[in-house]
Amino acid sequence: MKKLILIRHAKSSWKYNVDDRERPLKKRGFRDAELVSLAFKNRSILPDIIFSSPANRALSTCKIFINNVNFREIPLFIEDELYDFSGQNVINFLKHLDDSYEKVMIFGHNHAFTSICNIFGDKYIDNLPTCGLVVINFDDDKWRDINNGMTEFTIFPRDLK
């Protein structure tokens, strides 16, 4: 069985004149990442590996999770393929994961993550909000075979305020 933990980056700022990849989190983004990461910590799910988009906002969100949930011993890999907005690159990435990983956590972007939640999960999500977290379980032994999963739970910042 495979478990996919998707986290859309927290709210980012548009007030700086920087390249899209360099956009930082806004204060609300930091607060939401704190809230969601601490709520996730209570679920006691330990991923085998963590992957993040190289974008500043995704990697910053990822680092907040790593610190708050005490995932410092879990390998983190930054993958250019996750800087994707359509979802095709992320799906390709998922289908090529090493099958030794049972639980995988990924930090990335919309619209890719909303699409992936609706393609693979069984709970329709109109729009995965910033810092939204979705856990999808698959009854498959190989990542290349994942298709119809079951949405185990979601954590959205608005539900924690």
PDB file of C-alpha atoms in Angstrom:
ATOM      1  CA  MET A   1       0.000   0.000   0.000  1.00  0.00           C
ATOM      2  CA  LYS A   2       1.246   3.498  -0.897  1.00  0.00           C
ATOM      3  CA  LYS A   3       0.496   6.767   0.885  1.00  0.00           C
ATOM      4  CA  LEU A   4       0.870  10.151  -0.792  1.00  0.00           C
ATOM      5  CA  ILE A   5       0.953  13.324   1.310  1.00  0.00           C
ATOM      6  CA  LEU A   6       0.528  16.452  -0.819  1.00  0.00           C
ATOM      7  CA  ILE A   7       1.064  19.939   0.602  1.00  0.00           C
ATOM      8  CA  ARG A   8       0.506  23.033  -1.479  1.00  0.00           C
ATOM      9  CA  HIS A   9       2.924  25.816  -0.539  1.00  0.00           C
ATOM     10  CA  ALA A  10       1.680  28.380   1.972  1.00  0.00           C
ATOM     11  CA  LYS A  11       0.515  31.875   0.997  1.00  0.00           C
ATOM     12  CA  SER A  12       3.244  33.770  -0.814  1.00  0.00           C
ATOM     13  CA  SER A  13       3.926  37.452  -1.265  1.00  0.00           C
ATOM     14  CA  TRP A  14       3.688  39.355  -4.526  1.00  0.00           C
ATOM     15  CA  LYS A  15       5.108  42.588  -3.091  1.00  0.00           C
ATOM     16  CA  TYR A  16       8.721  41.901  -4.056  1.00  0.00           C
ATOM     17  CA  ASN A  17      10.076  42.299  -7.566  1.00  0.00           C
ATOM     18  CA  VAL A  18      11.559  38.806  -7.827  1.00  0.00           C
ATOM     19  CA  ASP A  19      11.385  35.881 -10.206  1.00  0.00           C
ATOM     20  CA  ASP A  20       8.411  33.566  -9.584  1.00  0.00           C
ATOM     21  CA  ARG A  21      10.669  30.865  -8.143  1.00  0.00           C
ATOM     22  CA  GLU A  22      12.007  33.331  -5.572  1.00  0.00           C
ATOM     23  CA  ARG A  23       8.688  34.624  -4.204  1.00  0.00           C
ATOM     24  CA  PRO A  24       8.777  34.367  -0.381  1.00  0.00           C
ATOM     25  CA  LEU A  25       6.016  33.442   2.036  1.00  0.00           C
ATOM     26  CA  LYS A  26       3.934  36.220   3.539  1.00  0.00           C
ATOM     27  CA  LYS A  27       3.280  36.410   7.277  1.00  0.00           C
ATOM     28  CA  ARG A  28      -0.018  34.602   6.806  1.00  0.00           C
ATOM     29  CA  GLY A  29       1.863  31.841   4.981  1.00  0.00           C
ATOM     30  CA  PHE A  30       4.207  31.318   7.919  1.00  0.00           C
ATOM     31  CA  ARG A  31       1.254  31.239  10.355  1.00  0.00           C
ATOM     32  CA  ASP A  32      -0.728  28.792   8.203  1.00  0.00           C
ATOM     33  CA  ALA A  33       2.272  26.495   7.765  1.00  0.00           C
ATOM     34  CA  GLU A  34       2.705  26.467  11.549  1.00  0.00           C
ATOM     35  CA  LEU A  35      -0.976  25.592  12.085  1.00  0.00           C
ATOM     36  CA  VAL A  36      -1.166  22.858   9.445  1.00  0.00           C
ATOM     37  CA  SER A  37       2.171  21.270  10.342  1.00  0.00           C
ATOM     38  CA  LEU A  38       1.230  21.056  14.022  1.00  0.00           C
ATOM     39  CA  ALA A  39      -2.179  19.575  13.155  1.00  0.00           C
ATOM     40  CA  PHE A  40      -0.428  17.026  10.918  1.00  0.00           C
ATOM     41  CA  LYS A  41       1.995  16.167  13.729  1.00  0.00           C
ATOM     42  CA  ASN A  42      -0.983  14.879  15.746  1.00  0.00           C
ATOM     43  CA  ARG A  43      -1.690  12.320  12.991  1.00  0.00           C
ATOM     44  CA  SER A  44       1.618  10.513  13.703  1.00  0.00           C
ATOM     45  CA  ILE A  45       2.393   9.747  10.052  1.00  0.00           C
ATOM     46  CA  LEU A  46       6.093   9.389   9.322  1.00  0.00           C
ATOM     47  CA  PRO A  47       6.992   9.708   5.629  1.00  0.00           C
ATOM     48  CA  ASP A  48       9.852   7.652   4.204  1.00  0.00           C
ATOM     49  CA  ILE A  49      11.036  10.559   2.077  1.00  0.00           C
ATOM     50  CA  ILE A  50      10.185  14.202   1.386  1.00  0.00           C
ATOM     51  CA  PHE A  51      10.326  15.980  -1.956  1.00  0.00           C
ATOM     52  CA  SER A  52       9.900  19.692  -2.646  1.00  0.00           C
ATOM     53  CA  SER A  53       9.677  22.009  -5.576  1.00  0.00           C
ATOM     54  CA  PRO A  54      12.739  24.287  -5.707  1.00  0.00           C
ATOM     55  CA  ALA A  55      10.513  27.390  -5.485  1.00  0.00           C
ATOM     56  CA  ASN A  56      11.247  29.456  -2.377  1.00  0.00           C
ATOM     57  CA  ARG A  57       7.606  29.372  -1.209  1.00  0.00           C
ATOM     58  CA  ALA A  58       7.376  25.571  -1.463  1.00  0.00           C
ATOM     59  CA  LEU A  59      10.758  24.929   0.127  1.00  0.00           C
ATOM     60  CA  SER A  60      10.033  27.394   2.957  1.00  0.00           C
ATOM     61  CA  THR A  61       6.741  25.613   3.668  1.00  0.00           C
ATOM     62  CA  CYS A  62       8.580  22.294   3.602  1.00  0.00           C
ATOM     63  CA  LYS A  63      11.197  23.474   6.091  1.00  0.00           C
ATOM     64  CA  ILE A  64       8.510  24.658   8.516  1.00  0.00           C
ATOM     65  CA  PHE A  65       6.983  21.168   8.398  1.00  0.00           C
ATOM     66  CA  ILE A  66      10.350  19.479   8.870  1.00  0.00           C
ATOM     67  CA  ASN A  67      11.076  21.575  11.955  1.00  0.00           C
ATOM     68  CA  ASN A  68       7.604  21.448  13.531  1.00  0.00           C
ATOM     69  CA  VAL A  69       6.967  17.759  12.977  1.00  0.00           C
ATOM     70  CA  ASN A  70      10.574  16.816  13.738  1.00  0.00           C
ATOM     71  CA  PHE A  71      11.246  15.238  10.343  1.00  0.00           C
ATOM     72  CA  ARG A  72      14.951  16.234  10.410  1.00  0.00           C
ATOM     73  CA  GLU A  73      16.089  12.620   9.947  1.00  0.00           C
ATOM     74  CA  ILE A  74      13.918  12.064   6.862  1.00  0.00           C
ATOM     75  CA  PRO A  75      15.711  12.569   3.540  1.00  0.00           C
ATOM     76  CA  LEU A  76      14.670  15.719   1.643  1.00  0.00           C
ATOM     77  CA  PHE A  77      15.177  16.060  -2.090  1.00  0.00           C
ATOM     78  CA  ILE A  78      14.516  19.192  -4.120  1.00  0.00           C
ATOM     79  CA  GLU A  79      13.156  18.284  -7.542  1.00  0.00           C
ATOM     80  CA  ASP A  80      12.782  20.659 -10.507  1.00  0.00           C
ATOM     81  CA  GLU A  81      10.041  18.396 -11.878  1.00  0.00           C
ATOM     82  CA  LEU A  82       7.804  19.495  -8.979  1.00  0.00           C
ATOM     83  CA  TYR A  83       7.879  23.130 -10.121  1.00  0.00           C
ATOM     84  CA  ASP A  84       4.814  22.268 -12.169  1.00  0.00           C
ATOM     85  CA  PHE A  85       1.425  23.908 -12.460  1.00  0.00           C
ATOM     86  CA  SER A  86      -0.447  21.548 -14.800  1.00  0.00           C
ATOM     87  CA  GLY A  87       0.202  18.309 -12.920  1.00  0.00           C
ATOM     88  CA  GLN A  88       1.673  16.246 -15.761  1.00  0.00           C
ATOM     89  CA  ASN A  89       5.246  16.515 -14.485  1.00  0.00           C
ATOM     90  CA  VAL A  90       4.164  15.687 -10.938  1.00  0.00           C
ATOM     91  CA  ILE A  91       2.220  12.629 -12.129  1.00  0.00           C
ATOM     92  CA  ASN A  92       5.249  11.496 -14.123  1.00  0.00           C
ATOM     93  CA  PHE A  93       7.402  12.038 -11.031  1.00  0.00           C
ATOM     94  CA  LEU A  94       5.021   9.958  -8.873  1.00  0.00           C
ATOM     95  CA  LYS A  95       4.838   7.119 -11.409  1.00  0.00           C
ATOM     96  CA  HIS A  96       8.652   6.839 -11.346  1.00  0.00           C
ATOM     97  CA  LEU A  97       9.167   6.830  -7.574  1.00  0.00           C
ATOM     98  CA  ASP A  98      11.198   4.010  -6.076  1.00  0.00           C
ATOM     99  CA  ASP A  99       8.786   1.317  -4.885  1.00  0.00           C
ATOM    100  CA  SER A 100      10.689   0.954  -1.621  1.00  0.00           C
ATOM    101  CA  TYR A 101       9.011   4.199  -0.488  1.00  0.00           C
ATOM    102  CA  GLU A 102       5.642   3.480   1.114  1.00  0.00           C
ATOM    103  CA  LYS A 103       4.842   7.011   2.379  1.00  0.00           C
ATOM    104  CA  VAL A 104       5.890  10.000   0.303  1.00  0.00           C
ATOM    105  CA  MET A 105       5.440  13.687   1.182  1.00  0.00           C
ATOM    106  CA  ILE A 106       5.550  16.272  -1.617  1.00  0.00           C
ATOM    107  CA  PHE A 107       5.478  20.094  -1.479  1.00  0.00           C
ATOM    108  CA  GLY A 108       4.394  21.899  -4.628  1.00  0.00           C
ATOM    109  CA  HIS A 109       1.938  24.097  -6.475  1.00  0.00           C
ATOM    110  CA  ASN A 110      -1.535  24.587  -7.835  1.00  0.00           C
ATOM    111  CA  HIS A 111      -3.258  23.852 -10.215  1.00  0.00           C
ATOM    112  CA  ALA A 112      -1.168  20.726 -10.311  1.00  0.00           C
ATOM    113  CA  PHE A 113      -1.997  19.616  -6.777  1.00  0.00           C
ATOM    114  CA  THR A 114      -5.752  20.244  -7.043  1.00  0.00           C
ATOM    115  CA  SER A 115      -5.756  18.198 -10.258  1.00  0.00           C
ATOM    116  CA  ILE A 116      -3.765  15.374  -8.693  1.00  0.00           C
ATOM    117  CA  CYS A 117      -6.075  15.264  -5.660  1.00  0.00           C
ATOM    118  CA  ASN A 118      -9.059  14.896  -7.982  1.00  0.00           C
ATOM    119  CA  ILE A 119      -7.407  12.447 -10.385  1.00  0.00           C
ATOM    120  CA  PHE A 120      -6.182  10.083  -7.668  1.00  0.00           C
ATOM    121  CA  GLY A 121      -8.369  10.779  -4.631  1.00  0.00           C
ATOM    122  CA  ASP A 122     -12.007   9.864  -4.075  1.00  0.00           C
ATOM    123  CA  LYS A 123     -13.030  13.195  -2.503  1.00  0.00           C
ATOM    124  CA  TYR A 124     -13.593  16.109  -4.881  1.00  0.00           C
ATOM    125  CA  ILE A 125     -11.608  19.223  -3.967  1.00  0.00           C
ATOM    126  CA  ASP A 126     -12.685  22.362  -5.803  1.00  0.00           C
ATOM    127  CA  ASN A 127      -9.440  24.190  -5.055  1.00  0.00           C
ATOM    128  CA  LEU A 128      -6.644  23.030  -2.781  1.00  0.00           C
ATOM    129  CA  PRO A 129      -5.986  26.160  -0.697  1.00  0.00           C
ATOM    130  CA  THR A 130      -2.539  27.494   0.062  1.00  0.00           C
ATOM    131  CA  CYS A 131      -0.938  25.276   2.705  1.00  0.00           C
ATOM    132  CA  GLY A 132      -3.679  22.707   2.149  1.00  0.00           C
ATOM    133  CA  LEU A 133      -2.652  19.132   2.942  1.00  0.00           C
ATOM    134  CA  VAL A 134      -4.205  16.010   1.421  1.00  0.00           C
ATOM    135  CA  VAL A 135      -3.395  12.374   2.192  1.00  0.00           C
ATOM    136  CA  ILE A 136      -4.290   9.758  -0.417  1.00  0.00           C
ATOM    137  CA  ASN A 137      -3.902   5.995   0.085  1.00  0.00           C
ATOM    138  CA  PHE A 138      -3.457   3.496  -2.724  1.00  0.00           C
ATOM    139  CA  ASP A 139      -3.945  -0.278  -2.640  1.00  0.00           C
ATOM    140  CA  ASP A 140      -0.943  -0.679  -4.919  1.00  0.00           C
ATOM    141  CA  ASP A 141       2.570  -2.014  -4.369  1.00  0.00           C
ATOM    142  CA  LYS A 142       4.131  -0.044  -7.202  1.00  0.00           C
ATOM    143  CA  TRP A 143       3.972   3.700  -7.740  1.00  0.00           C
ATOM    144  CA  ARG A 144       3.635   3.219 -11.490  1.00  0.00           C
ATOM    145  CA  ASP A 145       0.331   1.405 -10.827  1.00  0.00           C
ATOM    146  CA  ILE A 146      -1.338   4.086  -8.705  1.00  0.00           C
ATOM    147  CA  ASN A 147      -4.677   5.082 -10.129  1.00  0.00           C
ATOM    148  CA  ASN A 148      -7.777   5.180  -7.936  1.00  0.00           C
ATOM    149  CA  GLY A 149      -6.839   6.069  -4.397  1.00  0.00           C
ATOM    150  CA  MET A 150      -8.809   6.897  -1.294  1.00  0.00           C
ATOM    151  CA  THR A 151      -8.584  10.358   0.244  1.00  0.00           C
ATOM    152  CA  GLU A 152      -7.783   9.575   3.884  1.00  0.00           C
ATOM    153  CA  PHE A 153      -8.037  13.147   5.204  1.00  0.00           C
ATOM    154  CA  THR A 154      -7.405  16.803   4.457  1.00  0.00           C
ATOM    155  CA  ILE A 155      -6.097  19.623   6.621  1.00  0.00           C
ATOM    156  CA  PHE A 156      -6.875  23.152   5.438  1.00  0.00           C
ATOM    157  CA  PRO A 157      -5.751  26.275   7.313  1.00  0.00           C
ATOM    158  CA  ARG A 158      -9.304  27.684   7.416  1.00  0.00           C
ATOM    159  CA  ASP A 159     -10.441  24.628   9.398  1.00  0.00           C
ATOM    160  CA  LEU A 160      -7.873  25.372  12.105  1.00  0.00           C
ATOM    161  CA  LYS A 161      -8.718  29.025  12.746  1.00  0.00           C
TER     162      LYS A 161
END
